[in-house]
Amino acid sequence: MVAPSSPVQPALRVRVPAGTTAGAALREGGVPTSGPAAVVVARDAQGVLRDLSWVPDRDTEVEAVAANSPDGRSVIRHSCAHVLAQAVQQHFPGTKLGIGPPVTDGFYYDFDVERPFTPEDLADLEKAMRKIIKSGQRFSRRVLGSVSEAKRELADEPYKLELIDIKGPGSNAGLNPDEVMEVGAGELTMYDNVHPHTGDIIWSDLCRGPHVPTTRHIPAFRLMRTAAAYWRGNEQNSQLQRIYGTAWESTEALERHLELLADAQRRDHRRLGAELDLFSFPDEIGSGLPVFHPRGGTVRRVMEDYSRRRHEEAGYEFVNSPHITKAQLFEMSGHLDWYADSMFPPMHLDEELAQDGTVRKPGQDYYLKPMNCPFHNLIYRSRGRSYRELPLRLFEFGSVYRYEKSGVVHGLTRARGFTQDDAHIYCTPDQLQGEIRSLLTFVLDLLRDFGLDDFYLELSTRNDEKYVGSDEQWEQATDALRQAAEASGLELVLDPGGAAFYAPKISVQAKDALGRTWQLSTIQVDLQEPELFELEYTASDGSRQRPYMIHRALFGSIERFFGILTEHYAGAFPAWLAPVQVVGIPIADEHIEHLQQVAKALRARGIRVEVDTSDERMQKKIRTHTTQKVPFLLLAGNKDVEAGAVSFRFRDGSQVNGVAVEDAVSAITGWVARRENRSPSAAELPIGES
RNA sequence: GCCGGCGUAGCUCAACUGGCAGAGCAACCGCCUUGUAAGCGGUAGGUUCGGGGUUCGAGUCCCCGCGUCGGCUCCA
């Protein structure tokens, strides 16, 4: 999710004389103190964010941090989290506090509470928070003298005590500083919420700050949802109740954010899948196992056909492998050692028992395959290989099954059965670098063809707890990927420890129409499996050599990519992918015949076209097929029939009337053949040009 | 897997504290013959996710299972 754009003001810097508050100096300097650009905190000369009440002990310069800046929003959100915690402890006495940091687009706070929160609780808490905000409590920073003093004050807050302990002298070992706002480097501080008139301390929390000056500087917020979360993110720890909220510099910004969420909901592929009759998840089949309906099947087939063609052109060879295998294969590949938990449990076959019930013949375990690579390795080693054959690129639309935990299954993007556009490239060490580079180009080109064009790369390196192979191998493989990634010129983000047990990887992250990023293609250099499978080729000098192996999936999974595209286009697929590309709508029955002729001409040129001959009125048909997101509607009435023409109506409501049939046909076929990803409209379609 | 919410017709949703399961859309059958986002009328459609329990009586309350949604953890 991206923050709604806001005008970026040049940061205002002012000089703060010793003994003066940063806030006073900034006010003096004329920075806005109300509205969306109001100053909420100051950035000191070292770049550290400070409360406006901060008083430097010598003259210094500070910069105003506005409410509508990324840092400003984080501070507002963090302060809002404090208000939430105060409201919770008022409403539910005895509740223990976890942590409450700002996160992307909002904040959360974790609580150890008697019973989980209900939706009604959220409504009550929001009300209580509004009251607190309106009362204008001051956020007041107080430095604690010592660890023991802190522990005395926080004796009733076991989680905070734990944080103080973990912090230890001068280190934040094991804590993510972005998440744990409670303790900072150097000193322990409390933030007191102080009554604006009486000066009484109403509520306090261990916190490194900074905060907005008063609760009134939280202009707009909303509590979003409740959830459970493990303390310090560890499954072994107790589960706390988390409340998520969002907060913004203005009501308008909040509204924009909520609208964005609503848009995402409207684009949800699970919803569109049902509305557009693309696919479903029948309960009878099981969680995470989709069926594709004819319309979804068409889109999918077009995606696959196009991908096949591109792969063929790029020198791939097509292979096939079965969905199940004896355990032996995944023992050899190491998958059973590492990933047995996320594989479907084995089918035990061919066991024979004697009369007395003892095992006469032990039988075999068969597994559904979670990956295709071991099969491709077997194809590789089915005969002797020569260096002349390399690089050998084996491609398969391979269906795999993974036993995803029940809580993580999510539509098409996280399914238990899905089809990878999987390939394994076997090459010589000399070919590795060139192969990765051309692969990266190939991948990005193909993604662009589907209308995704905003990318960055992520390099996932070895997880030191979970890997096989030698340091040298990992270094070599990682370097090869890094070099290729750097050569691509795309932004490269590091993901330390994110690799699979057998290989480092580059993943292509793509942004969709709403600015959300999705991990799509992955490229992995694997030096382990060729060894495990004892893969070899004969080099030009007659020696036996071990090939390098590259794993790559481009869409990742067809189903997942389908889901992402559905959301990216909000169901309005580009015409070349649309399940139904053209619908003919007669004004009256007597115009059906004319449209049938047009449809015939289109169909002859490979266009997916239907004529709506139902009893409905023309207006209703337009509505129906517009909501079905058909890119081209062709209407015909008396005028059109007499002129040998049709009238275009597009998804956006624009129209071009009285187009000669021949021109209409070539305009549509041209648009589809060019694989235009834009939605056709009167302004976009070059009618009459061929 | 864990915590919480939800599950009523193909879809979206009603049914006050337990008291005769209902509407719109879709489907089907008619009428209307139409120029750019819903013409009119009718018919049919249900073991209220499944199983067990409490009760004179359960869509509603309790237990178990399945599915789903939001998180956490996970994601080769």
JSON list of C-alpha atoms (C1' of nucleotides) in Angstrom, two decimals, chain B:
[
{"chain": "B", "resi": 1, "resn": "G", "atom": "C1'", "xyz": [-0.62, -24.99, 13.53]},
{"chain": "B", "resi": 2, "resn": "C", "atom": "C1'", "xyz": [-2.34, -20.76, 17.07]},
{"chain": "B", "resi": 3, "resn": "C", "atom": "C1'", "xyz": [-6.11, -16.59, 18.40]},
{"chain": "B", "resi": 4, "resn": "G", "atom": "C1'", "xyz": [-10.63, -14.35, 17.02]},
{"chain": "B", "resi": 5, "resn": "G", "atom": "C1'", "xyz": [-14.87, -13.43, 13.53]},
{"chain": "B", "resi": 6, "resn": "C", "atom": "C1'", "xyz": [-18.15, -15.64, 10.07]},
{"chain": "B", "resi": 7, "resn": "G", "atom": "C1'", "xyz": [-21.08, -19.91, 7.49]},
{"chain": "B", "resi": 8, "resn": "U", "atom": "C1'", "xyz": [-29.20, -19.06, 5.82]},
{"chain": "B", "resi": 9, "resn": "A", "atom": "C1'", "xyz": [-31.49, -20.21, -2.08]},
{"chain": "B", "resi": 10, "resn": "G", "atom": "C1'", "xyz": [-26.31, -20.03, -7.48]},
{"chain": "B", "resi": 11, "resn": "C", "atom": "C1'", "xyz": [-24.84, -14.63, -5.50]},
{"chain": "B", "resi": 12, "resn": "U", "atom": "C1'", "xyz": [-25.64, -10.43, -1.83]},
{"chain": "B", "resi": 13, "resn": "C", "atom": "C1'", "xyz": [-28.15, -10.31, 2.59]},
{"chain": "B", "resi": 14, "resn": "A", "atom": "C1'", "xyz": [-32.94, -10.37, 6.21]},
{"chain": "B", "resi": 15, "resn": "A", "atom": "C1'", "xyz": [-35.42, -13.35, 10.26]},
{"chain": "B", "resi": 16, "resn": "C", "atom": "C1'", "xyz": [-36.40, -8.74, 18.21]},
{"chain": "B", "resi": 17, "resn": "U", "atom": "C1'", "xyz": [-34.54, -11.56, 23.81]},
{"chain": "B", "resi": 18, "resn": "G", "atom": "C1'", "xyz": [-35.10, -19.59, 21.15]},
{"chain": "B", "resi": 19, "resn": "G", "atom": "C1'", "xyz": [-41.52, -19.57, 18.56]},
{"chain": "B", "resi": 20, "resn": "C", "atom": "C1'", "xyz": [-44.55, -20.88, 10.92]},
{"chain": "B", "resi": 21, "resn": "A", "atom": "C1'", "xyz": [-37.17, -19.49, 7.02]},
{"chain": "B", "resi": 22, "resn": "G", "atom": "C1'", "xyz": [-37.83, -14.22, 3.69]},
{"chain": "B", "resi": 23, "resn": "A", "atom": "C1'", "xyz": [-36.13, -10.25, -0.09]},
{"chain": "B", "resi": 24, "resn": "G", "atom": "C1'", "xyz": [-33.25, -8.42, -4.31]},
{"chain": "B", "resi": 25, "resn": "C", "atom": "C1'", "xyz": [-30.22, -10.22, -8.22]},
{"chain": "B", "resi": 26, "resn": "A", "atom": "C1'", "xyz": [-29.21, -14.65, -11.13]},
{"chain": "B", "resi": 27, "resn": "A", "atom": "C1'", "xyz": [-32.01, -19.13, -13.33]},
{"chain": "B", "resi": 28, "resn": "C", "atom": "C1'", "xyz": [-36.56, -20.79, -15.82]},
{"chain": "B", "resi": 29, "resn": "C", "atom": "C1'", "xyz": [-41.54, -19.47, -18.37]},
{"chain": "B", "resi": 30, "resn": "G", "atom": "C1'", "xyz": [-44.35, -15.66, -20.64]},
{"chain": "B", "resi": 31, "resn": "C", "atom": "C1'", "xyz": [-45.39, -10.54, -22.40]},
{"chain": "B", "resi": 32, "resn": "C", "atom": "C1'", "xyz": [-42.77, -6.25, -24.50]},
{"chain": "B", "resi": 33, "resn": "U", "atom": "C1'", "xyz": [-39.23, -5.41, -30.03]},
{"chain": "B", "resi": 34, "resn": "U", "atom": "C1'", "xyz": [-36.47, -1.76, -28.01]},
{"chain": "B", "resi": 35, "resn": "G", "atom": "C1'", "xyz": [-30.16, 3.08, -30.10]},
{"chain": "B", "resi": 36, "resn": "U", "atom": "C1'", "xyz": [-25.78, 2.98, -25.44]},
{"chain": "B", "resi": 37, "resn": "A", "atom": "C1'", "xyz": [-25.46, 0.61, -17.45]},
{"chain": "B", "resi": 38, "resn": "A", "atom": "C1'", "xyz": [-31.21, -2.82, -14.60]},
{"chain": "B", "resi": 39, "resn": "G", "atom": "C1'", "xyz": [-38.89, -2.99, -19.06]},
{"chain": "B", "resi": 40, "resn": "C", "atom": "C1'", "xyz": [-43.12, -5.88, -16.84]},
{"chain": "B", "resi": 41, "resn": "G", "atom": "C1'", "xyz": [-45.46, -10.33, -14.87]},
{"chain": "B", "resi": 42, "resn": "G", "atom": "C1'", "xyz": [-45.03, -15.26, -13.20]},
{"chain": "B", "resi": 43, "resn": "U", "atom": "C1'", "xyz": [-42.51, -20.09, -11.68]},
{"chain": "B", "resi": 44, "resn": "A", "atom": "C1'", "xyz": [-39.07, -22.76, -9.27]},
{"chain": "B", "resi": 45, "resn": "G", "atom": "C1'", "xyz": [-35.28, -22.75, -5.83]},
{"chain": "B", "resi": 46, "resn": "G", "atom": "C1'", "xyz": [-33.64, -24.54, 1.49]},
{"chain": "B", "resi": 47, "resn": "U", "atom": "C1'", "xyz": [-31.66, -31.20, 5.67]},
{"chain": "B", "resi": 48, "resn": "U", "atom": "C1'", "xyz": [-30.19, -22.76, 7.59]},
{"chain": "B", "resi": 49, "resn": "C", "atom": "C1'", "xyz": [-22.00, -26.13, 6.30]},
{"chain": "B", "resi": 50, "resn": "G", "atom": "C1'", "xyz": [-21.88, -31.49, 8.61]},
{"chain": "B", "resi": 51, "resn": "G", "atom": "C1'", "xyz": [-22.48, -34.36, 13.19]},
{"chain": "B", "resi": 52, "resn": "G", "atom": "C1'", "xyz": [-23.91, -34.56, 18.28]},
{"chain": "B", "resi": 53, "resn": "G", "atom": "C1'", "xyz": [-26.29, -32.21, 22.59]},
{"chain": "B", "resi": 54, "resn": "U", "atom": "C1'", "xyz": [-29.73, -28.78, 25.67]},
{"chain": "B", "resi": 55, "resn": "U", "atom": "C1'", "xyz": [-35.10, -27.58, 25.07]},
{"chain": "B", "resi": 56, "resn": "C", "atom": "C1'", "xyz": [-42.13, -28.58, 24.48]},
{"chain": "B", "resi": 57, "resn": "G", "atom": "C1'", "xyz": [-39.61, -26.09, 20.42]},
{"chain": "B", "resi": 58, "resn": "A", "atom": "C1'", "xyz": [-32.87, -24.51, 17.68]},
{"chain": "B", "resi": 59, "resn": "G", "atom": "C1'", "xyz": [-31.00, -20.68, 11.80]},
{"chain": "B", "resi": 60, "resn": "U", "atom": "C1'", "xyz": [-30.55, -18.64, 16.92]},
{"chain": "B", "resi": 61, "resn": "C", "atom": "C1'", "xyz": [-27.72, -21.79, 22.92]},
{"chain": "B", "resi": 62, "resn": "C", "atom": "C1'", "xyz": [-23.48, -25.72, 23.97]},
{"chain": "B", "resi": 63, "resn": "C", "atom": "C1'", "xyz": [-19.64, -29.41, 22.05]},
{"chain": "B", "resi": 64, "resn": "C", "atom": "C1'", "xyz": [-16.86, -31.68, 17.86]},
{"chain": "B", "resi": 65, "resn": "G", "atom": "C1'", "xyz": [-15.57, -31.45, 12.72]},
{"chain": "B", "resi": 66, "resn": "C", "atom": "C1'", "xyz": [-15.27, -28.89, 7.86]},
{"chain": "B", "resi": 67, "resn": "G", "atom": "C1'", "xyz": [-14.91, -24.40, 5.18]},
{"chain": "B", "resi": 68, "resn": "U", "atom": "C1'", "xyz": [-13.94, -19.28, 5.07]},
{"chain": "B", "resi": 69, "resn": "C", "atom": "C1'", "xyz": [-12.17, -14.21, 6.64]},
{"chain": "B", "resi": 70, "resn": "G", "atom": "C1'", "xyz": [-8.46, -11.15, 9.51]},
{"chain": "B", "resi": 71, "resn": "G", "atom": "C1'", "xyz": [-3.95, -11.55, 11.97]},
{"chain": "B", "resi": 72, "resn": "C", "atom": "C1'", "xyz": [0.43, -14.38, 14.18]},
{"chain": "B", "resi": 73, "resn": "U", "atom": "C1'", "xyz": [3.94, -18.04, 12.71]},
{"chain": "B", "resi": 74, "resn": "C", "atom": "C1'", "xyz": [5.28, -20.11, 8.03]},
{"chain": "B", "resi": 75, "resn": "C", "atom": "C1'", "xyz": [5.98, -19.64, 2.61]},
{"chain": "B", "resi": 76, "resn": "A", "atom": "C1'", "xyz": [11.50, -24.96, -0.64]}
]
